[in-house]
Coordinates of C-alpha atoms and ligand atoms in Angstrom, one line a residue:
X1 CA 188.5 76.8 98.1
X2 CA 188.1 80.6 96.4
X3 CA 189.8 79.8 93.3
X4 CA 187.5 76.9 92.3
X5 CA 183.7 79.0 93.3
X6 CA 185.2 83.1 92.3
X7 CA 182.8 82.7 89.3
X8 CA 179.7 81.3 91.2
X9 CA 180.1 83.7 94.1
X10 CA 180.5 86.5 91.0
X11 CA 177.4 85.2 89.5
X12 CA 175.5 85.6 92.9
X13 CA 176.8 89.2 93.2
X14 CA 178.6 88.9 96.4
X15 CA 181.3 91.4 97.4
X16 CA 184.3 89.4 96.2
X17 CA 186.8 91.1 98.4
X18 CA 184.9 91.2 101.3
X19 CA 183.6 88.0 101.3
X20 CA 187.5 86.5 100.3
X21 CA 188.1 88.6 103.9
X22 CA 185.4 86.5 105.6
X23 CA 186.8 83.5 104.7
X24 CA 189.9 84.1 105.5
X25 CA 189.0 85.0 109.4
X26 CA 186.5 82.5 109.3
X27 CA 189.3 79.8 108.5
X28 CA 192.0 81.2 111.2
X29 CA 189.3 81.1 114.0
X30 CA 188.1 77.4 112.9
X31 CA 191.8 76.4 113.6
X32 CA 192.0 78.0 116.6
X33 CA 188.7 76.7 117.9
X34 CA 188.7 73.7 116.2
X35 CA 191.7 72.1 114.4
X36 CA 193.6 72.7 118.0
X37 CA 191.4 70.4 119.8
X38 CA 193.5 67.0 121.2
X39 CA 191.8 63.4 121.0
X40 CA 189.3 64.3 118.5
X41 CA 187.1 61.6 116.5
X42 CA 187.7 60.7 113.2
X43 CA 184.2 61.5 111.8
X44 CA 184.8 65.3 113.1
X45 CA 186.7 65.2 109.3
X46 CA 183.6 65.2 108.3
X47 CA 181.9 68.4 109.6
X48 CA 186.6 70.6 109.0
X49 CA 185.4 69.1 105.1
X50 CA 181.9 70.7 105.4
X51 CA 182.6 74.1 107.2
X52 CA 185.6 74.3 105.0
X53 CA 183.5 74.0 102.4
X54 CA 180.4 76.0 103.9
X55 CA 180.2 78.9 101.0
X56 CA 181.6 76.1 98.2
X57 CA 180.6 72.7 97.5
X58 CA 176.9 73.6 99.7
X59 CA 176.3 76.3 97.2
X60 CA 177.8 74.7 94.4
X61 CA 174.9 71.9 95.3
X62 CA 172.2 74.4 96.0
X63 CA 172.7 75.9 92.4
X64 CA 172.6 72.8 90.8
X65 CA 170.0 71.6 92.4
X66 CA 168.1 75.0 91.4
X67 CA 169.2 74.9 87.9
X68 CA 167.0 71.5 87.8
X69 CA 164.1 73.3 88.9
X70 CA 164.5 73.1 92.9
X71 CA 163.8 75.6 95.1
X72 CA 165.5 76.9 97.9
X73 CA 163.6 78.4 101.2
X74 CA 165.8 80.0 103.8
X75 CA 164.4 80.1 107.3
X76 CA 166.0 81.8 111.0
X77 CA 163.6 79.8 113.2
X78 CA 162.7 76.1 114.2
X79 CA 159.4 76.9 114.4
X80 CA 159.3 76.8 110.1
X81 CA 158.6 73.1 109.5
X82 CA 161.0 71.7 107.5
X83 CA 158.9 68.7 106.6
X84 CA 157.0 70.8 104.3
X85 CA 159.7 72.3 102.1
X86 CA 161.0 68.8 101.3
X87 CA 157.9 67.4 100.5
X88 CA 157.4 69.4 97.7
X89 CA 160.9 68.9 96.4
X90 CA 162.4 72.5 97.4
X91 CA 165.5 72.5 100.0
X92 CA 165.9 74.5 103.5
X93 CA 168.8 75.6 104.7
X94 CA 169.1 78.0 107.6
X95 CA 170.3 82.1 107.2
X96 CA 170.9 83.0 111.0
X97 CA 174.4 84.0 111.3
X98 CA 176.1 84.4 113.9
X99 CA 178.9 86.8 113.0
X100 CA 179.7 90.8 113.4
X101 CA 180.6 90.9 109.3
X102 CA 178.1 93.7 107.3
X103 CA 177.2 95.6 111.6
X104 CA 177.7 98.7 110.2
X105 CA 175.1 98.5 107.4
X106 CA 172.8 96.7 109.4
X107 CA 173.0 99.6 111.8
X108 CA 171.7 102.4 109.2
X109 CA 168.6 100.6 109.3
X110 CA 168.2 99.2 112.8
X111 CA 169.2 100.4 116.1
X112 CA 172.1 99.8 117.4
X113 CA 170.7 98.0 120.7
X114 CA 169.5 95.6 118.7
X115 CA 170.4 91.4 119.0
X116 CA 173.7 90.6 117.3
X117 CA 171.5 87.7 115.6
X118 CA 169.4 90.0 113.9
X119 CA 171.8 92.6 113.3
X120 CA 174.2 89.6 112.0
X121 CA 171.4 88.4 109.2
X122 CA 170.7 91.8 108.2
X123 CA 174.3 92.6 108.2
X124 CA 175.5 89.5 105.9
X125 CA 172.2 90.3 103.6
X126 CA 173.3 94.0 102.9
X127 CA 176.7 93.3 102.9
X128 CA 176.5 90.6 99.9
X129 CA 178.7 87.9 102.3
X130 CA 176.3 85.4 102.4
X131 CA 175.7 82.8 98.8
X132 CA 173.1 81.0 101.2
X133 CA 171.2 84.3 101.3
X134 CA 171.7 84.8 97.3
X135 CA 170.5 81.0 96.8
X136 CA 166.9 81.3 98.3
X137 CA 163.8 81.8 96.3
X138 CA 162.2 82.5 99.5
X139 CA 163.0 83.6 102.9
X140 CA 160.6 82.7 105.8
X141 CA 160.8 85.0 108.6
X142 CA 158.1 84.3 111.6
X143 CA 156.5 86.7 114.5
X144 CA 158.3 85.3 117.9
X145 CA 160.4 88.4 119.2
X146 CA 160.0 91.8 118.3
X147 CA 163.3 92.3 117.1
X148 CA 163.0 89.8 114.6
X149 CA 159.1 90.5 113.6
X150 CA 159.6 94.4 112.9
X151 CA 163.3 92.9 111.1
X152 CA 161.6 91.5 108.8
X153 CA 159.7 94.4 107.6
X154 CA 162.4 96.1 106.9
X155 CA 164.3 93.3 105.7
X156 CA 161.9 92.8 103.0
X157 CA 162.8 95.4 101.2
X158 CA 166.0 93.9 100.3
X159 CA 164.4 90.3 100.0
X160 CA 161.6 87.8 99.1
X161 CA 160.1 87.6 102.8
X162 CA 156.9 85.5 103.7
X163 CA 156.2 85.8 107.7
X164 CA 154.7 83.1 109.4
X165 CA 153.4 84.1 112.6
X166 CA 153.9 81.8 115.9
X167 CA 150.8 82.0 118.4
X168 CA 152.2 83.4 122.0
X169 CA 150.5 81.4 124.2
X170 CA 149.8 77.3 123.9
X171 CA 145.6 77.3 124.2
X172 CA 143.1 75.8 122.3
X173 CA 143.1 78.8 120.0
X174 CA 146.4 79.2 119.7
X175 CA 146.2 76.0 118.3
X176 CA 144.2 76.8 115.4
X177 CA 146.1 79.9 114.3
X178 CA 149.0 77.8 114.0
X179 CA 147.5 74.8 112.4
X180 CA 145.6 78.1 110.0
X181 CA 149.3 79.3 109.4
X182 CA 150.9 75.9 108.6
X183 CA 148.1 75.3 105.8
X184 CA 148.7 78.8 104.6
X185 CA 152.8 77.9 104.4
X186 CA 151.7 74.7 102.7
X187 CA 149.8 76.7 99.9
X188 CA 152.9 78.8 99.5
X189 CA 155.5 76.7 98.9
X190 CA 152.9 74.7 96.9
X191 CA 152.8 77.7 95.1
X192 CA 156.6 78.5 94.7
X193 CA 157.6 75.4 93.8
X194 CA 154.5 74.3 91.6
X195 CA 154.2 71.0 92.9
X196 CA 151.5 69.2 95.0
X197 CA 152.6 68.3 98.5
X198 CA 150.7 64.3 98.8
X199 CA 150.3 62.2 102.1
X200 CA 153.1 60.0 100.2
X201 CA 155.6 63.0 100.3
X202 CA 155.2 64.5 103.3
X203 CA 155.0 61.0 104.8
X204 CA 158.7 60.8 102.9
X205 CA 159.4 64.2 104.5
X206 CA 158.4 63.5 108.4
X207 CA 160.9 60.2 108.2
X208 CA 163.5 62.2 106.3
X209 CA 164.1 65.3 109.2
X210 CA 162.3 62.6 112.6
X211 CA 165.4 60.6 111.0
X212 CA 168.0 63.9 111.6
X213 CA 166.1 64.7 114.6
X214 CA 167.1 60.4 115.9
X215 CA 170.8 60.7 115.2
X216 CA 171.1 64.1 117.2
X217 CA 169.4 62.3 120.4
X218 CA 171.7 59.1 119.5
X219 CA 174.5 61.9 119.6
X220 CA 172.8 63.9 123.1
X221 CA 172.3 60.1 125.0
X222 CA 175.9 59.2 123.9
X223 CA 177.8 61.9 125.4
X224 CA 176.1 62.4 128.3
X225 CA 178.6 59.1 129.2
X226 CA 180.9 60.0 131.8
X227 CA 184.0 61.0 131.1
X228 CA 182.1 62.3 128.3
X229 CA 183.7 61.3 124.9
X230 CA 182.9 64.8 122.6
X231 CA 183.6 68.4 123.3
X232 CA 181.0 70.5 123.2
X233 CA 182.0 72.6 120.6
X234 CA 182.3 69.8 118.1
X235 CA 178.2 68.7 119.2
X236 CA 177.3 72.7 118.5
X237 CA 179.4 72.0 115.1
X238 CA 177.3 69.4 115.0
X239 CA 174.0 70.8 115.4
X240 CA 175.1 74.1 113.3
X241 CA 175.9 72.3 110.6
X242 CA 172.6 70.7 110.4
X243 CA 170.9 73.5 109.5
X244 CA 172.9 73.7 106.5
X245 CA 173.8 70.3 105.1
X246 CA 172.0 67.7 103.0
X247 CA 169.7 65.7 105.5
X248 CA 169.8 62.4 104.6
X249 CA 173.6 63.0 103.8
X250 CA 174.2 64.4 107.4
X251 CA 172.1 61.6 109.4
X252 CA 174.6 59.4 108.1
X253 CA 177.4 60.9 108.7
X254 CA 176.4 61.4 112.3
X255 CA 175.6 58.1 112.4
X256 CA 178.6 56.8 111.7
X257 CA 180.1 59.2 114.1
X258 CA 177.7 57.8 116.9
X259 CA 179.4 54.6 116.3
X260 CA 182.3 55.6 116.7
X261 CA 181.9 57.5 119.8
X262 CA 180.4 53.9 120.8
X263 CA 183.7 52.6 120.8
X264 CA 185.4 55.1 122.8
X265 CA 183.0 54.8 125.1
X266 CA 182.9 51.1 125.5
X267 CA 187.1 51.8 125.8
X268 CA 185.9 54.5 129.1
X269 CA 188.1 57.4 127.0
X270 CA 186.5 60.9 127.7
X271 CA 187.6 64.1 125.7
X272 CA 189.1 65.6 128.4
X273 CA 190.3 64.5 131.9
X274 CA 188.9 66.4 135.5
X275 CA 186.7 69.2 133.3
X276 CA 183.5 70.2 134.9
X277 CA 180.4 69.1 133.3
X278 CA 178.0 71.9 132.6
X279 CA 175.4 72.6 130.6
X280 CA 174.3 75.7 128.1
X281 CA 171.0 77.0 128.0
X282 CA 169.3 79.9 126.4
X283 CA 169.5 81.7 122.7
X284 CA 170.7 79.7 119.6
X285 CA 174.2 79.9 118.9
X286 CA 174.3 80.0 114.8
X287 CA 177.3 79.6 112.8
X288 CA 180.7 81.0 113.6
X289 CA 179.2 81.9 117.1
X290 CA 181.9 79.3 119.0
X291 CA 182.7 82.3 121.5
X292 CA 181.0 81.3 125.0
X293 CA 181.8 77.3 124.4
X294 CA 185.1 77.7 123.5
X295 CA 185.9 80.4 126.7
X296 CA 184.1 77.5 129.2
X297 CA 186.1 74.5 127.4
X298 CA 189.3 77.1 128.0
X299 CA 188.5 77.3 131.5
X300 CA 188.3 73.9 132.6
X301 CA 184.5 72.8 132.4
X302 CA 183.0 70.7 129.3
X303 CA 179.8 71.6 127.5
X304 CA 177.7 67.9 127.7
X305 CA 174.5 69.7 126.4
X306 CA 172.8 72.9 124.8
X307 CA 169.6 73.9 126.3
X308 CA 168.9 76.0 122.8
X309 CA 167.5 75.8 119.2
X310 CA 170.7 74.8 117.9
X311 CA 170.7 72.1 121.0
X312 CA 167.9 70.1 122.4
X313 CA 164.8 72.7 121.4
X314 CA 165.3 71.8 118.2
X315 CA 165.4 67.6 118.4
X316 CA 163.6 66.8 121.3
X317 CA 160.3 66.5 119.8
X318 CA 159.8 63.8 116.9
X319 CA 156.6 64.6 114.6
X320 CA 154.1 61.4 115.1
X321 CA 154.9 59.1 112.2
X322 CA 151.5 57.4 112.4
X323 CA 149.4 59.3 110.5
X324 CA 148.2 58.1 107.4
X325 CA 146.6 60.3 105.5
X326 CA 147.6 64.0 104.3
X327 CA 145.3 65.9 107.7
X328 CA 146.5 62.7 109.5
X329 CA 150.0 64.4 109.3
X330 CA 149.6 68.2 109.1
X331 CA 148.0 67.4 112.3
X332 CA 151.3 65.8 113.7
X333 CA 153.2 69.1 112.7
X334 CA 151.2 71.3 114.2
X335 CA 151.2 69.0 117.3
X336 CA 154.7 68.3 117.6
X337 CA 155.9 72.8 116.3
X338 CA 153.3 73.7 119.6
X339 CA 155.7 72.0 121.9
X340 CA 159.1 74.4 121.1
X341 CA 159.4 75.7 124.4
X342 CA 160.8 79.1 123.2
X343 CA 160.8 82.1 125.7
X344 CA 158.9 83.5 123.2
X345 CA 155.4 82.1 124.9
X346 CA 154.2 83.1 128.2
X347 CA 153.9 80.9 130.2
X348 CA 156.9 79.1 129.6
X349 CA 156.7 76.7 132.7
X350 CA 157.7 73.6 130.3
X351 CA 161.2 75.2 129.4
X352 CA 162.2 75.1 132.8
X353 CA 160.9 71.6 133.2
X354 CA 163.1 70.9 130.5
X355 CA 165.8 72.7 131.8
X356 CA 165.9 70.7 134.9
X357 CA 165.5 67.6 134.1
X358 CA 168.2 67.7 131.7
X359 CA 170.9 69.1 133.7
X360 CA 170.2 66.1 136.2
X361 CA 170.0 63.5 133.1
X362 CA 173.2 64.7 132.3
X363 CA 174.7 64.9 135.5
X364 CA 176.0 68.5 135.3
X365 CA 177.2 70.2 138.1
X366 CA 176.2 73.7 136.5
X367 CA 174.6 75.7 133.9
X368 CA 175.6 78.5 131.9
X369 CA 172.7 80.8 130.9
X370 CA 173.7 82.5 127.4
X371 CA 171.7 85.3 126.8
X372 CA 172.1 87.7 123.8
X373 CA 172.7 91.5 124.6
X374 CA 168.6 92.6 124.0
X375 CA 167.0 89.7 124.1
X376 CA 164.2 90.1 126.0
X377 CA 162.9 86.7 125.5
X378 CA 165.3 84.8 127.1
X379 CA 167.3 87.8 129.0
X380 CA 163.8 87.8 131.5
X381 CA 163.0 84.1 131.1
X382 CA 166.9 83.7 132.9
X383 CA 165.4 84.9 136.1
X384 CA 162.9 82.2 136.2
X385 CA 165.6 79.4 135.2
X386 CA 167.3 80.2 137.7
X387 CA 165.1 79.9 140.1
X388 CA 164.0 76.6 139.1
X389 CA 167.4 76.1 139.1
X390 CA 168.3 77.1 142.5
X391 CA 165.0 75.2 143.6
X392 CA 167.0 71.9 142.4
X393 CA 170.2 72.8 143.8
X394 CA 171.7 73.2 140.3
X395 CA 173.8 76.5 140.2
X396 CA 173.2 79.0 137.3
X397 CA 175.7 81.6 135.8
X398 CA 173.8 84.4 133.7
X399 CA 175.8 85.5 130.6
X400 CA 175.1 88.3 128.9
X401 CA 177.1 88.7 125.8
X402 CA 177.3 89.4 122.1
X403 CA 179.4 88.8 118.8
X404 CA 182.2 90.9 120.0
X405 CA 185.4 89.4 121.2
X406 CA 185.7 92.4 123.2
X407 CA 184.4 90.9 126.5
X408 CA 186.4 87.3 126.1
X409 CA 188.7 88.1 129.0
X410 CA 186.1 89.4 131.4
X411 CA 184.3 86.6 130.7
X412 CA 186.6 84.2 130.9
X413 CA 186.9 85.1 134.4
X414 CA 183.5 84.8 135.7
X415 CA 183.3 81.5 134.0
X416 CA 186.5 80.1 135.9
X417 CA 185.2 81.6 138.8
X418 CA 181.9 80.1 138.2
X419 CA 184.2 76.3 137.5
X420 CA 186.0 77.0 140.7
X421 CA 182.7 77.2 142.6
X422 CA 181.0 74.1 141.1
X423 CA 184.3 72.1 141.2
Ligands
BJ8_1 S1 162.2 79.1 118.5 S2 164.8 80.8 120.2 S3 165.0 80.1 116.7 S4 162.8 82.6 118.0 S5 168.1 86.0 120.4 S6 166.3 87.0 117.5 S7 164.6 85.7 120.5 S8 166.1 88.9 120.5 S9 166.3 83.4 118.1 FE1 164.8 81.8 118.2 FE2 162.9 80.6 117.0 FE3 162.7 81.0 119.6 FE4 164.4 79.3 118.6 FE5 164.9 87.5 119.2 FE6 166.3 86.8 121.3 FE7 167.5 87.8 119.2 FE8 166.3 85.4 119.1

C-alpha cells in the first residue's frame, strides 16, 4: 500500500517513518489474529481489503471527498449523533485508537495512570500516525469520563475540539440539556459545513446509519446460532470497521455477509467445534485492540457477543423513523442517544438489564468483564454486573488490562481457568 499514498500521507504531515513502522506491525499482527483463522467466510475479504487499506483507499476517499467541499468530523463517542453530520453532507469517521504507538508523548502531557484509550488518541495525534486525525475539520470530544473531559482540554491545543457534554443522570432535566446540546451540535456543523440540515436530509440521514445499525443486529441474531458460525474477532472487525467505513457501502457489504452466514447456518457449520460460548462486556475495544478476544478464542471459548460501544451499546437502539417534520426527528435523537446505557450515568440499573438478558439470549455460559486499567466508569460498574450476574447464575471473570502485550500470558491463564470452570 505505502508506495501508492507516501505523497498524501506527506501532504497530511505524518511522520513518514514512523507511521511506515505502524503499518508494518499493524500488518504482522492482522495475520497473526486474523489471516490464521480456519473456516472463515468469504465476505471477511471484505473487511483483510478494508483494514489493509485502513490509512489508504479511506483517506484517499476522505480527501477527495473534502477537496469537493465535504467535511470531515471525527468523534471518540457514540453518544455524537451521527445522523447529523450526514445530513448536512460532512462525513464521520471515528479517532479512538486502540494502540500503544505515540505513549510516550502522550505521557508529557497526561499522567501516566491514565486509560490506554485516551492516552492512545492523544498518543497517535502528537505522534502524526494517524491521516484520520489529519483529515477532520472538526473533532467532537464529549463530557462522559473525566479522563476523557479534562483530555480534551488539553488536546485542544493541538486540534479543532468542540465538546458536547452528555447529561449524568436520565431525568426530565437531563433531557433537556441534551436535546439543548444536540440543537447546539446542529448549529455547528450547520455552521462548518455551510449548509442547512432539512427534515428531508436528516430523514435521509436516520435511514442511512438505523440502516447500519439493522445489518449489525441481522449480524448479532445470526450468530447467536448454535454452533455459532463467526468468531468473535471477525464481528469486533466488524463493528470496528464501522466506525470507519462508508455507511451505505458497509450495510451492504455486511449484508451480503449475513447471507452468507445464512447458509452456513442452514448447513449446521459452526466456526469452531466444543468452544465455550461467552460473552464480552464492558469498555470499547477500538481498532487494533484484538488482544482480550484473540487470548479467549486461544483458550478454547468463542466470543458470541460484545456487551460494549463497539458491540451491542452502539446498535441496539434504532432512532424512531416516524417523524415527519424537522423537531419530529431531533426529538427521535435525543430520545433514542438517552438510552446508551454507558457506565458513565448513575444509576446504571438498565446496563445490567441488558447485560442479563443478553448473555441468556445468547446462551453463554460466561462473561468476560473487560475493563481498561483507570477506568472508573466501568472498573466500579464491574462490581454491580457481577452481581446481577451472579444473581442469574451467569459466572463473571473481571479483566483488568491495557494495550500492552505484557500481561498476555497471565492472562491467558485466568481465562483458561475461567473456560475450565464454565465448561
Ligand atoms: S458511550 S463507553 S464510547 S464514553 S475506557 S475513555 S470511559 S476511562 S470510552 Fe465510551 Fe462513549 Fe461511554 Fe461508549 Fe473513559 Fe473508561 Fe477510558 Fe472510556
Amino acid at each position: 500500500m505505502a508506495g501508492s499514498y507516501e505523497a498524501m500521507w506527506e501532504k497530511l504531515n505524518l511522520d513518514l517513518d514512523a507511521h511506515a513502522g505502524l503499518l508494518e506491525v499493524l500488518g504482522k499482527f492482522y495475520g497473526d489474529i486474523y489471516l490464521s483463522q480456519d473456516k472463515r467466510l468469504r465476505g471477511m475479504e471484505y473487511l483483510d481489503f478494508v483494514l489493509s487499506e485502513i490509512h489508504g483507499l479511506r483517506i484517499k476517499e476522505l480527501q477527495e471527498a473534502k477537496a469537493q467541499g465535504r467535511k470531515v468530523v471525527g468523534t471518540f463517542c457514540v453518544f455524537v449523533p451521527e445522523e447529523l453530520v450526514y445530513a448536512a453532507d460532512a462525513i464521520q469517521v471515528g479517532l479512538c485508537a486502540g494502540a500503544e504507538a505515540g505513549f510516550d508523548k502522550a505521557e508529557k502531557i497526561l499522567p501516566r495512570n491514565t486509560c490506554a484509550l485516551i492516552k492512545s488518541f492523544v498518543g497517535f495525534k502528537l505522534s502524526r500516525l494517524c491521516p484520520f486525525f489529519e483529515s477532520c475539520d472538526l473533532i467532537v470530544g464529549e463530557t462522559t469520563c473525566d479522563g476523557k473531559k479534562k483530555a480534551y482540554e488539553i488536546f485542544g491545543d493541538y486540534a479543532p475540539v468542540y465538546v458536547m457534554e452528555i447529561p449524568q443522570m436520565k431525568q426530565a432535566c437531563d433531557r433537556d440539556l441534551w436535546k439543548a446540546e444536540i440543537l447546539r451540535f446542529k448549529d455547528t456543523i450547520e455552521n462548518l459545513t455551510g449548509r442547512t440540515i432539512t427534515a428531508e436530509s436528516l430523514k435521509k440521514a436516520i435511514r442511512l446509519i438505523n440502516d447500519r445499525r439493522r445489518v449489525l443486529q441481522r449480524l448479532n441474531r445470526l450468530r447467536a446460532a448454535e454452533p455459532t458460525p463467526i468468531s468473535g474477532r471477525d464481528v469486533l472487525l466488524i463493528n470496528q470497521v464501522s466506525f470507519y467505513d462508508d455507511p451505505a457501502r458497509f450495510t451492504q457489504k455486511i449484508s451480503e455477509l449475513c447471507d452468507e452466514l445464512e447458509q452456513k447456518i442452514a448447513r449446521g457449520e459452526g466456526v469452531v467445534d466444543g468452544a465455550q460460548r461467552v460473552m464480552l462486556s464492558g469498555c470499547p475495544m477500538a481498532i487494533p485492540n484484538w488482544k482480550l478476544p484473540y487470548i479467549i478464542e486461544s483458550s478454547g471459548a468463542v466470543v458470541v457477543g460484545e456487551e460494549s460501544c463497539v458491540g451491542t451499546r452502539n446498535t441496539r437502539d434504532l432512532v424512531d423513523e416516524t417523524g415527519e417534520t424537522l423537531d419530529a426527528m431531533l426529538d427521535a435523537l435525543v430520545d433514542r442517544y438517552m438510552r446508551i446505557d454507558c457506565a458513565c450515568f448513575t444509576p446504571n440499573r438498565e446496563r445490567l438489564d441488558h447485560i442479563v438478558a443478553m448473555a441468556r439470549e445468547l446462551k453463554v455460559k460466561g462473561v468476560i468483564h473487560y475493563g481498561l486499567s483507570f477506568c472508573q466508569p466501568y472498573g466500579i460498574e464491574s462490581f454491580k454486573v457481577e452481581k446481577a450476574l451472579r444473581e442469574a447464575g451467569i459466572p463473571m471473570l473481571a479483566i483488568e488490562t491495557d494495550y500492552s502485550m505484557e500481561d498476555v500470558e497471565q492472562l491467558k491463564t485466568r481465562v483458561e481457568a475461567f473456560v475450565e470452570m464454565i465448561r
